[in-house]
Amino acid sequence: MSDLTPQSEAPTPTTDKITQAARETIYLCNFRVSVDGEWLCLRELNDISLTPDPEPAHEDPKDPIAIERLNLMNMAKLSIKGLIESALNLGRTLDSDYAPLQQFFVVMEHCLKHGLKSKKTFLGQNKSFWGPLELVEKLTPEAGEITASVKDLPGLKTPLGRGRAWLRLALMQKKLSDYMKTIINRKDLLSEFYEPNALMMEEEGAVIAGLLVGLNVIDANLCMKGEDLDSQVGVIDFSMYLKDGGHSSKSTEGDGQITAILDQKNYVEELNRHLSASVNNLQAKVDALEKSNTKLTEELAVANNRIITLQEEVERVKEESSYLVESSRKTFRRFAFGQLLSEQLDVEKELEVQIGMRQEMELSMKMLEKDICEKHDALVELRQQLEDVRRLNHELSHKSQSSESSIKQKAEIISRLEEKTNQMASTIKQLENSEKDVVKQARNLNSAAGKLLQKQQ
């Protein structure tokens, strides 16, 4: 751009100021930008004919600040128009590497920087358009999400980087035009950041805000992680808008190659996102299975404790039954010799009753032993199932990094695990019911033994 800027032979104080402003803001103050159809034309101020381009009637055509505003407005027109046409022809979502989109952000950055007041800091003077953009959050509550997202980005360290990130997020949200209109309508607040003749304070800013409405027809997916927004140098590439037939044909071929490469890149990224989502789902399922295994282990420990308790109760019942048989024998011997023949018949009947009860007790003991054996077998089966579950979990942990073809097999394994879990739950319920039956039988035996003792006394 320095090649396009003419050097005057006798610089005056006014031209020195204009040159300094041009170096700071990278604007063409000595040229006038006009739009010829779809192309950008640069005319030197001394060569302007009597057919000037449309511009506000109240502005002085020789005012360099007004020319800067007009140049920026025309650049914004071409940038927005070219971005919309190229995006519609491309027919896909735009990303950060798309050249017309990058140039659009550069032009918007220059528009927002035009006429900014310098703020003195410890490091010198600082010009940043982040301050005006922060006003949008106060005027439109919907913009609070964008501002918070920009402040949370870890790689941004300067207000300039935050302002660039804000522009990209607003474009993706398709609210850039609304936000710009909101702050342009509040010139009383903008006067704190801009000079009175700045672009955002004049009608050119309102025109640019209206042009931004057309960007709502395009979709953009911009990744700002890893992109150095703080140290980027925003330079307007005029070669994209100047008339050059050979360049347009070459750029068309280059755009076709870039489009193919970007399509492949998007496909690979989409495939990676899909694979990462499937891996996350498998990891969640493995975690759920580990939790279920822990729960089953706890339930198995409780079942073991209950079996030990039942075994102790069976031993106690055996001891009580042997004691009752021995006491009945002693009672029979003691009273057999001292009773009359009539009482001997009653004793014999009572002995028969006791023998019948003993047989019933022995039968009940056998049933208890059978129940214990069944419970032991069920416990062995539960342990075997638990080992199967652990083995399946181990296989799932190794297969979670494999391809998508193993997902169906894992789903079947998970269904089998769920069926086994339901079977184990039903088995545990049966064990609890059998435990209640054993307790009831033990109580009945105790009550029968008590009645026998009362009768013998």
XYZ file of N, CA and C in Angstrom, residues 31-256:
678
model
N -5.845 9.157 -1.766
C -6.581 8.565 -2.875
C -8.059 8.541 -2.533
N -8.841 8.482 -3.557
C -10.280 8.379 -3.397
C -10.734 7.048 -3.985
N -11.490 6.262 -3.187
C -11.944 4.940 -3.609
C -13.347 5.052 -4.187
N -13.556 4.510 -5.363
C -14.890 4.481 -5.973
C -15.145 3.074 -6.497
N -16.400 2.756 -6.666
C -16.813 1.431 -7.111
C -17.277 1.532 -8.546
N -16.627 0.742 -9.435
C -16.996 0.696 -10.839
C -17.547 -0.695 -11.120
N -18.871 -0.840 -11.034
C -19.472 -2.166 -11.198
C -19.126 -3.034 -10.002
N -18.340 -4.092 -10.235
C -17.910 -4.989 -9.175
C -16.445 -4.783 -8.816
N -15.831 -3.676 -9.282
C -14.390 -3.502 -9.097
C -14.130 -2.219 -8.328
N -12.970 -2.194 -7.719
C -12.535 -1.052 -6.925
C -11.599 -0.195 -7.767
N -11.855 1.118 -7.812
C -11.034 2.061 -8.567
C -10.432 3.071 -7.603
N -9.128 3.348 -7.764
C -8.418 4.335 -6.950
C -8.081 5.540 -7.823
N -8.441 6.704 -7.370
C -8.163 7.942 -8.113
C -7.416 8.906 -7.196
N -6.392 9.518 -7.730
C -5.674 10.518 -6.946
C -6.520 11.776 -6.843
N -6.398 12.446 -5.735
C -7.256 13.605 -5.502
C -7.060 14.669 -6.577
N -5.855 14.813 -7.089
C -5.613 15.849 -8.108
C -6.214 15.483 -9.456
N -6.540 14.163 -9.655
C -7.069 13.722 -10.948
C -8.575 13.569 -10.944
N -9.269 13.980 -9.883
C -10.719 13.813 -9.813
C -11.383 14.728 -10.828
N -12.249 14.167 -11.628
C -12.934 14.945 -12.659
C -14.177 15.583 -12.082
N -14.991 16.142 -12.944
C -16.216 16.817 -12.514
C -17.354 15.850 -12.317
N -17.109 14.569 -12.416
C -18.166 13.575 -12.195
C -17.828 12.784 -10.933
N -18.039 13.401 -9.808
C -17.646 12.728 -8.560
C -18.596 11.588 -8.240
N -18.083 10.652 -7.377
C -18.909 9.544 -6.901
C -19.930 10.053 -5.896
N -21.023 9.315 -5.748
C -22.051 9.752 -4.795
C -21.471 9.810 -3.391
N -21.670 10.917 -2.727
C -21.201 11.072 -1.355
C -22.090 12.097 -0.678
N -22.066 12.216 0.612
C -22.902 13.188 1.313
C -22.603 14.595 0.844
N -23.667 15.358 0.627
C -23.532 16.692 0.037
C -22.878 17.675 0.991
N -22.975 17.445 2.311
C -22.477 18.452 3.246
C -20.980 18.311 3.496
N -20.319 17.228 2.982
C -18.926 17.007 3.250
C -18.061 17.727 2.222
N -16.893 18.175 2.673
C -15.922 18.816 1.797
C -15.156 17.735 1.060
N -15.144 17.708 -0.297
C -14.453 16.634 -1.018
C -12.948 16.624 -0.781
N -12.391 17.723 -0.272
C -10.960 17.771 -0.004
C -10.621 17.428 1.443
N -11.627 17.144 2.260
C -11.389 16.789 3.665
C -10.823 15.369 3.721
N -9.587 15.180 4.202
C -9.011 13.819 4.201
C -9.774 12.851 5.103
N -10.334 13.321 6.212
C -11.081 12.433 7.100
C -12.346 11.931 6.413
N -13.023 12.856 5.679
C -14.224 12.447 4.943
C -13.869 11.455 3.840
N -12.709 11.682 3.188
C -12.288 10.747 2.144
C -11.974 9.385 2.750
N -11.364 9.388 3.937
C -11.098 8.112 4.601
C -12.397 7.369 4.880
N -13.407 8.092 5.387
C -14.690 7.446 5.657
C -15.310 6.874 4.399
N -15.269 7.659 3.293
C -15.844 7.193 2.035
C -15.085 5.981 1.500
N -13.733 6.031 1.624
C -12.934 4.888 1.184
C -13.292 3.628 1.968
N -13.402 3.780 3.279
C -13.725 2.619 4.111
C -15.123 2.091 3.805
N -16.077 2.986 3.551
C -17.432 2.540 3.236
C -17.441 1.760 1.910
N -16.707 2.268 0.897
C -16.649 1.555 -0.385
C -15.924 0.214 -0.242
N -14.866 0.204 0.570
C -14.170 -1.057 0.808
C -15.087 -2.060 1.511
N -15.882 -1.557 2.455
C -16.812 -2.452 3.146
C -17.864 -2.992 2.188
N -18.345 -2.133 1.273
C -19.310 -2.602 0.276
C -18.735 -3.738 -0.548
N -17.516 -3.514 -1.100
C -16.908 -4.543 -1.929
C -16.605 -5.813 -1.132
N -16.113 -5.637 0.084
C -15.764 -6.809 0.900
C -17.002 -7.645 1.223
N -18.086 -6.965 1.630
C -19.309 -7.698 1.982
C -19.925 -8.352 0.748
N -19.969 -7.596 -0.364
C -20.543 -8.146 -1.589
C -19.737 -9.343 -2.079
N -18.400 -9.199 -2.119
C -17.562 -10.307 -2.566
C -17.658 -11.512 -1.657
N -17.766 -11.275 -0.338
C -17.874 -12.392 0.611
C -19.181 -13.143 0.414
N -20.284 -12.411 0.237
C -21.584 -13.071 0.057
C -21.607 -13.874 -1.241
N -21.129 -13.264 -2.349
C -21.165 -13.968 -3.634
C -20.269 -15.208 -3.621
N -19.055 -15.050 -3.076
C -18.151 -16.204 -3.059
C -18.657 -17.305 -2.137
N -19.285 -16.913 -1.005
C -19.810 -17.926 -0.080
C -20.980 -18.681 -0.696
N -21.855 -17.952 -1.418
C -22.979 -18.625 -2.058
C -22.513 -19.544 -3.192
N -21.492 -19.104 -3.932
C -20.955 -19.964 -4.986
C -20.236 -21.179 -4.420
N -19.593 -20.980 -3.272
C -18.877 -22.086 -2.629
C -19.841 -23.135 -2.098
N -20.962 -22.689 -1.540
C -22.011 -23.619 -1.117
C -21.678 -24.450 0.094
N -20.903 -23.925 1.019
C -20.609 -24.660 2.251
C -20.293 -23.668 3.368
N -20.089 -24.223 4.555
C -19.783 -23.397 5.717
C -18.362 -22.849 5.625
N -18.209 -21.547 5.912
C -16.902 -20.904 5.819
C -16.096 -21.156 7.082
N -14.763 -21.222 6.908
C -13.889 -21.377 8.065
C -12.883 -20.235 8.094
N -11.958 -20.292 9.061
C -11.035 -19.173 9.296
C -10.044 -18.984 8.164
N -9.781 -20.009 7.360
C -8.783 -19.902 6.297
C -9.334 -19.308 5.012
N -10.613 -18.964 4.964
C -11.221 -18.447 3.738
C -10.767 -17.001 3.541
N -10.083 -16.720 2.420
C -9.456 -15.414 2.198
C -10.456 -14.251 2.190
N -11.595 -14.315 1.471
C -12.539 -13.184 1.523
C -13.052 -12.902 2.932
N -13.219 -13.952 3.743
C -13.668 -13.741 5.119
C -12.586 -13.046 5.941
N -11.332 -13.412 5.726
C -10.242 -12.736 6.434
C -10.180 -11.258 6.058
N -10.339 -10.967 4.761
C -10.312 -9.570 4.330
C -11.496 -8.780 4.889
N -12.641 -9.431 5.013
C -13.797 -8.756 5.615
C -13.493 -8.322 7.050
N -12.880 -9.219 7.837
C -12.547 -8.869 9.220
C -11.512 -7.746 9.273
N -10.567 -7.742 8.319
C -9.571 -6.663 8.283
C -10.247 -5.327 8.001
N -11.169 -5.325 7.025
C -11.876 -4.074 6.693
C -12.717 -3.606 7.878
N -13.423 -4.518 8.539
C -14.228 -4.135 9.709
C -13.343 -3.606 10.828
N -12.174 -4.200 10.980
C -11.248 -3.709 12.014
C -10.830 -2.277 11.733
N -10.523 -1.982 10.461
C -10.152 -0.608 10.102
C -11.322 0.352 10.297
N -12.534 -0.103 9.978
C -13.708 0.755 10.177
C -13.895 1.093 11.654
N -13.709 0.110 12.513
C -13.890 0.337 13.950
C -12.742 1.150 14.535
N -11.561 1.095 13.914
C -10.427 1.862 14.419
C -10.458 3.322 13.976
N -11.249 3.629 12.962
C -11.219 4.988 12.399
C -11.706 5.998 13.444
N -10.881 6.986 13.728
C -11.266 8.054 14.648
C -11.272 7.659 16.105
N -10.613 6.592 16.466
C -10.561 6.205 17.883
C -9.705 7.190 18.666
N -10.141 7.489 19.854
C -9.355 8.336 20.743
C -8.254 7.503 21.388
N -7.089 8.108 21.513
C -5.960 7.403 22.128
C -6.069 7.497 23.637
N -5.822 6.356 24.294
C -5.804 6.314 25.756
C -4.370 6.116 26.224
N -3.953 6.959 27.149
C -2.593 6.876 27.654
C -2.512 5.815 28.743
N -1.525 4.944 28.615
C -1.280 3.897 29.605
C 0.182 3.943 30.001
N 0.575 3.019 30.863
C 1.977 2.962 31.281
C 2.892 2.595 30.128
N 2.354 1.864 29.152
C 3.157 1.439 28.003
C 3.083 2.418 26.848
N 2.397 3.521 27.009
C 2.250 4.500 25.945
C 0.794 4.663 25.555
N 0.564 5.179 24.359
C -0.792 5.382 23.876
C -1.354 4.074 23.313
N -2.626 3.860 23.557
C -3.276 2.612 23.141
C -4.579 2.937 22.436
N -4.752 2.364 21.253
C -5.994 2.502 20.494
C -6.600 1.109 20.333
N -7.784 0.904 20.878
C -8.440 -0.395 20.780
C -9.940 -0.186 20.649
N -10.560 -0.964 19.751
C -12.009 -0.870 19.558
C -12.754 -1.860 20.445
N -12.076 -2.474 21.409
C -12.742 -3.393 22.336
C -13.684 -2.638 23.280
N -13.315 -1.402 23.629
C -14.170 -0.615 24.522
C -15.553 -0.356 23.944
N -15.672 0.131 22.676
C -17.013 0.316 22.107
C -17.801 -0.982 21.983
N -17.114 -2.093 21.692
C -17.833 -3.357 21.552
C -18.380 -3.845 22.889
N -17.713 -3.482 23.978
C -18.229 -3.885 25.295
C -19.539 -3.178 25.626
N -19.804 -2.035 24.964
C -21.068 -1.328 25.215
C -22.274 -2.148 24.770
N -22.074 -3.031 23.788
C -23.203 -3.808 23.256
C -23.828 -4.658 24.357
N -23.002 -5.159 25.262
C -23.520 -5.997 26.349
C -24.487 -5.213 27.238
N -24.202 -3.929 27.437
C -25.093 -3.102 28.271
C -26.379 -2.739 27.529
N -26.279 -2.560 26.194
C -27.450 -2.146 25.422
C -28.296 -3.331 24.981
N -27.674 -4.480 24.736
C -28.389 -5.686 24.297
C -27.981 -6.847 25.187
N -28.862 -7.328 26.050
C -28.477 -8.429 26.949
C -28.068 -9.703 26.212
N -28.555 -9.885 24.962
C -28.193 -11.100 24.223
C -26.703 -11.175 23.944
N -26.039 -10.015 23.859
C -24.602 -9.999 23.569
C -23.753 -10.361 24.778
N -24.369 -10.525 25.938
C -23.590 -10.872 27.129
C -22.890 -12.209 26.991
N -23.528 -13.143 26.264
C -22.914 -14.466 26.080
C -21.635 -14.362 25.258
N -21.650 -13.528 24.199
C -20.449 -13.367 23.372
C -19.331 -12.724 24.179
N -19.660 -11.657 24.923
C -18.637 -10.975 25.711
C -18.026 -11.904 26.749
N -18.878 -12.712 27.402
C -18.354 -13.654 28.398
C -17.469 -14.704 27.739
N -17.865 -15.183 26.549
C -17.060 -16.182 25.849
C -15.700 -15.609 25.452
N -15.689 -14.349 25.008
C -14.424 -13.718 24.624
C -13.506 -13.586 25.836
N -14.064 -13.180 26.975
C -13.238 -13.020 28.173
C -12.720 -14.340 28.700
N -13.424 -15.448 28.392
C -12.991 -16.764 28.883
C -11.964 -17.429 27.976
N -11.741 -16.894 26.763
C -10.756 -17.512 25.870
C -9.361 -17.362 26.460
N -8.618 -18.478 26.625
C -7.338 -18.396 27.335
C -6.220 -17.745 26.522
N -6.283 -17.804 25.195
C -5.163 -17.319 24.406
C -5.152 -15.822 24.153
N -6.197 -15.079 24.557
C -6.286 -13.649 24.277
C -5.698 -12.855 25.448
N -4.750 -11.972 25.108
C -4.092 -11.192 26.148
C -4.234 -9.688 25.946
N -4.674 -9.243 24.777
C -4.766 -7.814 24.482
C -6.207 -7.454 24.130
N -6.572 -6.170 24.323
C -7.918 -5.743 23.911
C -8.151 -5.901 22.408
N -7.086 -5.757 21.600
C -7.234 -5.926 20.160
C -7.646 -7.361 19.820
N -7.013 -8.341 20.463
C -7.375 -9.734 20.225
C -8.794 -10.037 20.657
N -9.225 -9.465 21.788
C -10.602 -9.689 22.241
C -11.610 -9.070 21.277
N -11.275 -7.884 20.721
C -12.176 -7.267 19.749
C -12.301 -8.104 18.483
N -11.183 -8.674 18.014
C -11.243 -9.528 16.820
C -12.058 -10.793 17.096
N -11.870 -11.380 18.268
C -12.661 -12.566 18.615
C -14.142 -12.230 18.703
N -14.471 -11.036 19.225
C -15.880 -10.612 19.332
C -16.512 -10.524 17.947
N -15.795 -9.956 16.979
C -16.338 -9.842 15.615
C -16.621 -11.223 15.028
N -15.737 -12.175 15.253
C -15.939 -13.517 14.701
C -17.124 -14.226 15.354
N -17.265 -14.088 16.653
C -18.394 -14.729 17.334
C -19.723 -14.096 16.921
N -19.740 -12.762 16.765
C -20.969 -12.094 16.346
C -21.370 -12.507 14.933
N -20.371 -12.716 14.050
C -20.687 -13.172 12.685
C -21.263 -14.586 12.708
N -20.674 -15.475 13.519
C -21.211 -16.838 13.614
C -22.618 -16.839 14.195
N -22.912 -15.898 15.099
C -24.240 -15.806 15.698
C -25.246 -15.111 14.780
N -24.751 -14.512 13.675
C -25.587 -13.778 12.719
C -26.303 -12.605 13.393
N -25.578 -11.941 14.282
C -26.116 -10.774 14.986
C -25.218 -9.551 14.816
N -24.224 -9.628 13.910
C -23.263 -8.536 13.780
C -23.952 -7.248 13.347
N -24.881 -7.321 12.401
C -25.585 -6.123 11.934
C -26.423 -5.501 13.057
N -27.132 -6.337 13.813
C -27.966 -5.817 14.910
C -27.118 -5.137 15.978
N -25.983 -5.757 16.308
C -25.127 -5.176 17.351
C -24.518 -3.848 16.889
N -24.110 -3.782 15.608
C -23.534 -2.529 15.102
C -24.576 -1.414 15.074
N -25.804 -1.752 14.679
C -26.858 -0.722 14.692
C -27.134 -0.243 16.116
N -27.045 -1.147 17.061
C -27.333 -0.787 18.450
C -26.350 0.248 18.974
N -25.060 0.039 18.714
C -24.083 0.997 19.255
C -24.017 2.271 18.407
N -24.304 2.170 17.094
C -24.273 3.386 16.262
C -25.408 4.329 16.651
N -26.542 3.783 17.071
C -27.663 4.631 17.482
C -27.410 5.346 18.798
N -26.388 4.936 19.545
C -26.066 5.586 20.827
C -24.757 6.359 20.690
N -24.833 7.453 19.921
C -23.636 8.267 19.718
C -23.206 8.988 20.984
N -24.138 9.157 21.933
C -23.752 9.781 23.193
C -22.765 8.916 23.964
N -22.881 7.604 23.811
C -21.924 6.700 24.462
C -20.656 6.523 23.629
N -20.803 6.545 22.289
C -19.640 6.383 21.427
C -18.705 7.584 21.481
N -19.230 8.742 21.843
C -18.375 9.938 21.893
C -17.251 9.803 22.906
N -17.397 8.878 23.855
C -16.319 8.660 24.825
C -15.121 7.984 24.169
N -15.336 7.248 23.078
C -14.265 6.481 22.449
C -13.837 7.053 21.098
N -14.732 7.784 20.385
C -14.434 8.226 19.028
C -14.419 9.752 18.941
N -13.652 10.209 17.964
C -13.665 11.634 17.614
C -14.995 11.977 16.931
N -15.378 13.247 16.901
C -16.677 13.604 16.291
C -16.775 13.257 14.801
N -15.639 13.268 14.081
C -15.677 12.984 12.640
C -15.294 11.541 12.323
N -15.365 10.650 13.283
C -15.043 9.246 13.048
C -16.144 8.572 12.239
N -15.810 7.454 11.641
C -16.764 6.744 10.794
C -17.975 6.284 11.594
N -17.766 5.796 12.807
C -18.872 5.305 13.621
C -19.795 6.428 14.076
N -19.327 7.665 14.014
C -20.137 8.809 14.433
C -20.872 9.458 13.257
N -20.547 9.079 12.022
C -21.158 9.677 10.846
C -22.091 8.668 10.178
N -22.733 9.112 9.090
C -23.734 8.271 8.438
C -23.118 7.102 7.677
N -21.801 7.154 7.384
C -21.157 6.006 6.747
C -21.231 4.766 7.649
N -21.116 4.968 8.950
C -21.229 3.838 9.874
C -22.594 3.186 9.809
N -23.659 4.014 9.703
C -25.002 3.451 9.584
C -25.166 2.683 8.275
N -24.521 3.173 7.179
C -24.597 2.470 5.900
C -23.923 1.101 5.993
N -22.763 1.068 6.641
C -22.056 -0.214 6.800
C -22.872 -1.176 7.656
N -23.495 -0.670 8.718
C -24.334 -1.531 9.553
C -25.493 -2.109 8.762
N -26.059 -1.314 7.837
C -27.122 -1.844 6.985
C -26.619 -2.893 6.011
N -25.393 -2.693 5.493
C -24.836 -3.678 4.563
C -24.559 -5.013 5.260
N -24.280 -4.964 6.550
C -23.954 -6.202 7.280
C -25.144 -7.151 7.375
N -26.362 -6.664 7.101
C -27.536 -7.544 7.172
C -27.412 -8.685 6.166
N -26.779 -8.405 5.012
C -26.648 -9.444 3.992
C -25.808 -10.630 4.429
N -24.967 -10.449 5.455
C -24.116 -11.557 5.909
C -24.901 -12.626 6.655
N -26.165 -12.370 6.941
C -26.966 -13.376 7.653
C -27.290 -14.587 6.785
N -27.015 -14.485 5.462
C -27.325 -15.621 4.580
C -26.196 -16.644 4.530
N -25.025 -16.314 5.111
C -23.900 -17.240 5.058
C -23.706 -17.876 6.428
N -23.095 -19.048 6.422
C -22.788 -19.785 7.653
C -21.280 -19.850 7.817
N -20.828 -19.607 9.020
C -19.394 -19.621 9.308
C -19.141 -20.451 10.553
N -18.075 -21.237 10.494
C -17.641 -22.055 11.639
C -16.170 -21.740 11.870
N -15.917 -20.819 12.790
C -14.569 -20.304 13.009
C -14.014 -20.849 14.319
N -12.867 -21.478 14.245
C -12.190 -22.014 15.429
C -11.109 -21.026 15.835
N -11.246 -20.452 17.031
C -10.294 -19.433 17.496
C -9.242 -19.995 18.432
N -9.324 -21.295 18.743
C -8.287 -21.902 19.578
C -7.041 -22.129 18.732
N -5.926 -21.655 19.216
C -4.683 -21.792 18.484
C -4.428 -20.684 17.490
N -5.396 -19.787 17.268
C -5.206 -18.674 16.336
C -4.717 -17.454 17.105
N -3.624 -16.888 16.649
C -3.011 -15.752 17.337
C -3.702 -14.477 16.884
N -4.756 -14.097 17.602
C -5.504 -12.882 17.254
C -4.853 -11.628 17.810
N -3.942 -11.778 18.772
C -3.330 -10.594 19.381
C -2.290 -9.946 18.474
N -1.513 -10.776 17.772
C -0.377 -10.234 17.017
C -0.597 -10.226 15.512
N -1.811 -10.510 15.043
C -2.057 -10.460 13.603
C -1.959 -9.027 13.095
N -1.431 -8.894 11.884
C -1.320 -7.579 11.242
C -2.426 -7.488 10.194
N -3.363 -6.551 10.409
C -4.492 -6.422 9.487
C -4.159 -5.521 8.316
N -3.886 -6.091 7.163
C -3.549 -5.329 5.960
C -4.593 -5.649 4.898
N -5.157 -4.607 4.291
C -6.164 -4.791 3.247
C -5.480 -5.197 1.954
N -5.930 -6.298 1.377
C -5.378 -6.799 0.118
C -6.219 -6.239 -1.031
N -5.734 -5.148 -1.650
C -6.485 -4.513 -2.731
C -6.477 -5.346 -4.006
N -5.578 -6.326 -4.117
C -5.536 -7.136 -5.336
C -6.804 -7.970 -5.513
N -7.550 -8.197 -4.433
C -8.787 -8.958 -4.541
C -9.910 -8.154 -5.170
N -9.754 -6.829 -5.206
C -10.842 -5.974 -5.688
C -10.464 -5.162 -6.926
N -9.163 -5.074 -7.266
C -8.754 -4.335 -8.455
C -8.961 -5.186 -9.704
N -9.160 -4.541 -10.860
C -9.384 -5.252 -12.121
C -8.098 -5.929 -12.565
N -8.159 -7.254 -12.738
C -7.013 -8.019 -13.225
C -7.536 -9.346 -13.749
N -7.641 -9.446 -15.091
C -8.263 -10.626 -15.691
C -7.480 -11.892 -15.432
N -6.135 -11.809 -15.615
C -5.330 -13.003 -15.404
C -5.386 -13.487 -13.979
N -5.398 -12.549 -13.054
C -5.437 -12.933 -11.635
C -6.752 -13.609 -11.265
N -7.840 -13.142 -11.894
C -9.143 -13.730 -11.559
C -9.221 -15.180 -12.010
N -8.644 -15.474 -13.226
C -8.692 -16.867 -13.682
C -7.826 -17.756 -12.799
N -6.643 -17.249 -12.418
C -5.779 -18.047 -11.552
C -6.412 -18.239 -10.185
N -7.033 -17.153 -9.683
C -7.654 -17.276 -8.363
C -8.811 -18.266 -8.398
N -9.508 -18.359 -9.579
C -10.612 -19.322 -9.672
C -10.085 -20.747 -9.555
N -8.948 -21.005 -10.279
C -8.363 -22.339 -10.173
C -7.869 -22.606 -8.758
N -7.216 -21.585 -8.172
C -6.730 -21.769 -6.801
C -7.870 -21.986 -5.825
N -8.986 -21.258 -6.031
C -10.144 -21.444 -5.147
C -10.696 -22.854 -5.266
N -10.675 -23.410 -6.500
C -11.157 -24.783 -6.657
C -10.302 -25.770 -5.891
